[in-house]
Each structure stands twice: as structure tokens, then as C-alpha cells.
């Protein structure tokens, strides 16, 4: 009886836990997407600068 009184609504508790994990997963995925876009952006800038550098070298 004491165990039941300590957790009156196990469903609510588990739902709250799921909500928290979903929230943290959402934040993590957003951060991953941001990192991915940042790295792609950096790569594009590097490619562009490399192309400009190669054009300058070959057509100087």
C-alpha cells in the first residue's frame, strides 16, 4: 500500500518522462541540423575560395 501511495499515477509519471526525453531529443536533433548546415556552409566557402584561388593561379 505504501508503494502505491508514493506513485499515485504511474501513467502520468511515465508520460512526463517521455515528454522530457522527446524534448531533449528534439533539441539534440536541432543542434545536429545546425551543425550540419554550418559544416556544409563552411565547406562551400572553402570550395569557392579554392576555386577562386585556382582560377587566379591558372589565369594570372
Short mmCIF file of N, CA and C in Angstrom, two decimals:
data_model
loop_
_atom_site.label_atom_id
_atom_site.label_comp_id
_atom_site.label_asym_id
_atom_site.label_seq_id
_atom_site.Cartn_x
_atom_site.Cartn_y
_atom_site.Cartn_z
N UNK A 1 0.83 -1.21 0.00
CA UNK A 1 0.00 0.00 0.00
C UNK A 1 0.87 1.26 0.00
N UNK A 2 1.99 1.22 0.67
CA UNK A 2 2.86 2.39 0.73
C UNK A 2 3.49 2.68 -0.64
N UNK A 3 3.80 1.64 -1.40
CA UNK A 3 4.38 1.81 -2.73
C UNK A 3 3.37 2.47 -3.66
N UNK A 4 2.09 2.04 -3.54
CA UNK A 4 1.04 2.64 -4.37
C UNK A 4 0.84 4.11 -4.06
N UNK A 5 0.92 4.48 -2.78
CA UNK A 5 0.69 5.88 -2.39
C UNK A 5 1.84 6.78 -2.85
N UNK A 6 3.05 6.23 -2.94
CA UNK A 6 4.19 7.06 -3.37
C UNK A 6 4.08 7.41 -4.86
N UNK A 7 3.53 6.48 -5.66
CA UNK A 7 3.33 6.75 -7.10
C UNK A 7 1.84 6.60 -7.40
N UNK A 8 1.06 7.67 -7.20
CA UNK A 8 -0.39 7.55 -7.40
C UNK A 8 -0.77 7.38 -8.87
N UNK A 9 -0.04 8.02 -9.77
CA UNK A 9 -0.37 7.92 -11.20
C UNK A 9 0.90 7.56 -11.98
N UNK A 10 1.20 6.27 -12.11
CA UNK A 10 2.40 5.87 -12.86
C UNK A 10 2.33 6.27 -14.33
N UNK A 11 1.11 6.29 -14.88
CA UNK A 11 0.96 6.67 -16.30
C UNK A 11 1.42 8.12 -16.50
N UNK A 12 0.97 8.99 -15.59
CA UNK A 12 1.33 10.41 -15.69
C UNK A 12 2.85 10.58 -15.57
N UNK A 13 3.44 9.82 -14.64
CA UNK A 13 4.88 9.94 -14.43
C UNK A 13 5.63 9.48 -15.69
N UNK A 14 5.19 8.35 -16.27
CA UNK A 14 5.87 7.84 -17.46
C UNK A 14 5.66 8.79 -18.65
N UNK A 15 4.47 9.36 -18.75
CA UNK A 15 4.21 10.33 -19.82
C UNK A 15 5.13 11.54 -19.68
N UNK A 16 5.30 12.00 -18.43
CA UNK A 16 6.17 13.14 -18.18
C UNK A 16 7.60 12.79 -18.61
N UNK A 17 8.03 11.58 -18.27
CA UNK A 17 9.37 11.12 -18.66
C UNK A 17 9.52 11.09 -20.17
N UNK A 18 8.50 10.56 -20.85
CA UNK A 18 8.54 10.51 -22.32
C UNK A 18 8.61 11.91 -22.91
N UNK A 19 7.84 12.82 -22.33
CA UNK A 19 7.83 14.20 -22.79
C UNK A 19 9.23 14.81 -22.67
N UNK A 20 9.87 14.56 -21.53
CA UNK A 20 11.21 15.10 -21.31
C UNK A 20 12.20 14.52 -22.32
N UNK A 21 12.15 13.20 -22.55
CA UNK A 21 13.08 12.59 -23.49
C UNK A 21 12.82 13.07 -24.91
N UNK A 22 11.55 13.22 -25.27
CA UNK A 22 11.22 13.73 -26.60
C UNK A 22 11.74 15.14 -26.77
N UNK A 23 11.60 15.94 -25.72
CA UNK A 23 12.07 17.32 -25.74
C UNK A 23 13.58 17.37 -25.95
N UNK A 24 14.31 16.57 -25.17
CA UNK A 24 15.78 16.58 -25.28
C UNK A 24 16.21 16.05 -26.64
N UNK A 25 15.51 15.04 -27.15
CA UNK A 25 15.81 14.52 -28.48
C UNK A 25 15.60 15.59 -29.54
N UNK A 26 14.50 16.34 -29.40
CA UNK A 26 14.22 17.42 -30.35
C UNK A 26 15.33 18.45 -30.34
N UNK A 27 15.77 18.83 -29.14
CA UNK A 27 16.84 19.82 -29.02
C UNK A 27 18.12 19.27 -29.65
N UNK A 28 18.41 17.99 -29.38
CA UNK A 28 19.63 17.38 -29.94
C UNK A 28 19.58 17.36 -31.46
N UNK A 29 18.42 16.98 -32.02
CA UNK A 29 18.31 16.91 -33.48
C UNK A 29 18.45 18.30 -34.10
N UNK A 30 17.88 19.30 -33.44
CA UNK A 30 18.02 20.68 -33.93
C UNK A 30 19.48 21.09 -33.94
N UNK A 31 20.20 20.76 -32.86
CA UNK A 31 21.62 21.09 -32.78
C UNK A 31 22.41 20.36 -33.86
N UNK A 32 22.07 19.10 -34.12
CA UNK A 32 22.75 18.32 -35.17
C UNK A 32 22.53 18.96 -36.53
N UNK A 33 21.28 19.36 -36.79
CA UNK A 33 20.95 20.01 -38.07
C UNK A 33 21.72 21.31 -38.22
N UNK A 34 21.78 22.09 -37.13
CA UNK A 34 22.52 23.35 -37.16
C UNK A 34 23.99 23.10 -37.46
N UNK A 35 24.57 22.10 -36.80
CA UNK A 35 25.98 21.76 -37.03
C UNK A 35 26.20 21.32 -38.47
N UNK A 36 25.26 20.52 -38.97
CA UNK A 36 25.36 20.02 -40.34
C UNK A 36 25.34 21.18 -41.34
N UNK A 37 24.39 22.10 -41.15
CA UNK A 37 24.30 23.25 -42.05
C UNK A 37 25.55 24.12 -41.95
N UNK A 38 26.06 24.29 -40.73
CA UNK A 38 27.26 25.10 -40.54
C UNK A 38 28.44 24.47 -41.27
N UNK A 39 28.59 23.15 -41.15
CA UNK A 39 29.72 22.48 -41.81
C UNK A 39 29.58 22.53 -43.32
N UNK A 40 28.35 22.37 -43.83
CA UNK A 40 28.12 22.47 -45.27
C UNK A 40 28.47 23.87 -45.76
N UNK A 41 28.04 24.88 -45.00
CA UNK A 41 28.31 26.27 -45.34
C UNK A 41 29.82 26.53 -45.38
N UNK A 42 30.53 26.04 -44.37
CA UNK A 42 31.99 26.20 -44.32
C UNK A 42 32.63 25.51 -45.52
N UNK A 43 32.15 24.31 -45.83
CA UNK A 43 32.69 23.57 -46.97
C UNK A 43 32.48 24.32 -48.28
N UNK A 44 31.29 24.90 -48.45
CA UNK A 44 31.01 25.66 -49.66
C UNK A 44 31.92 26.88 -49.77
N UNK A 45 32.12 27.56 -48.65
CA UNK A 45 33.01 28.73 -48.66
C UNK A 45 34.42 28.31 -49.03
N UNK A 46 34.87 27.18 -48.45
CA UNK A 46 36.22 26.69 -48.76
C UNK A 46 36.33 26.32 -50.24
N UNK A 47 35.30 25.66 -50.77
CA UNK A 47 35.31 25.29 -52.19
C UNK A 47 35.37 26.53 -53.07
N UNK A 48 34.56 27.53 -52.74
CA UNK A 48 34.55 28.77 -53.51
C UNK A 48 35.90 29.46 -53.48
N UNK A 49 36.50 29.56 -52.28
CA UNK A 49 37.79 30.23 -52.16
C UNK A 49 38.86 29.43 -52.91
N UNK A 50 38.76 28.10 -52.86
CA UNK A 50 39.71 27.25 -53.58
C UNK A 50 39.56 27.46 -55.09
N UNK A 51 38.32 27.53 -55.55
CA UNK A 51 38.07 27.76 -56.98
C UNK A 51 38.64 29.10 -57.43
N UNK A 52 38.38 30.12 -56.63
CA UNK A 52 38.89 31.46 -56.95
C UNK A 52 40.42 31.43 -56.98
N UNK A 53 41.01 30.76 -55.98
CA UNK A 53 42.47 30.65 -55.92
C UNK A 53 43.02 29.94 -57.15
N UNK A 54 42.37 28.82 -57.53
CA UNK A 54 42.82 28.07 -58.71
C UNK A 54 42.66 28.89 -59.98
N UNK A 55 41.55 29.62 -60.10
CA UNK A 55 41.35 30.48 -61.27
C UNK A 55 42.44 31.54 -61.35
N UNK A 56 42.77 32.13 -60.20
CA UNK A 56 43.82 33.15 -60.16
C UNK A 56 45.16 32.56 -60.56
N UNK A 57 45.43 31.35 -60.10
CA UNK A 57 46.71 30.70 -60.41
C UNK A 57 46.80 30.36 -61.89
N UNK A 58 45.73 29.78 -62.43
CA UNK A 58 45.80 29.31 -63.82
C UNK A 58 45.61 30.42 -64.85
N UNK A 59 44.87 31.48 -64.48
CA UNK A 59 44.59 32.54 -65.46
C UNK A 59 45.23 33.87 -65.07
N UNK A 60 46.35 33.79 -64.37
CA UNK A 60 47.02 35.03 -63.96
C UNK A 60 48.00 35.47 -65.04
#
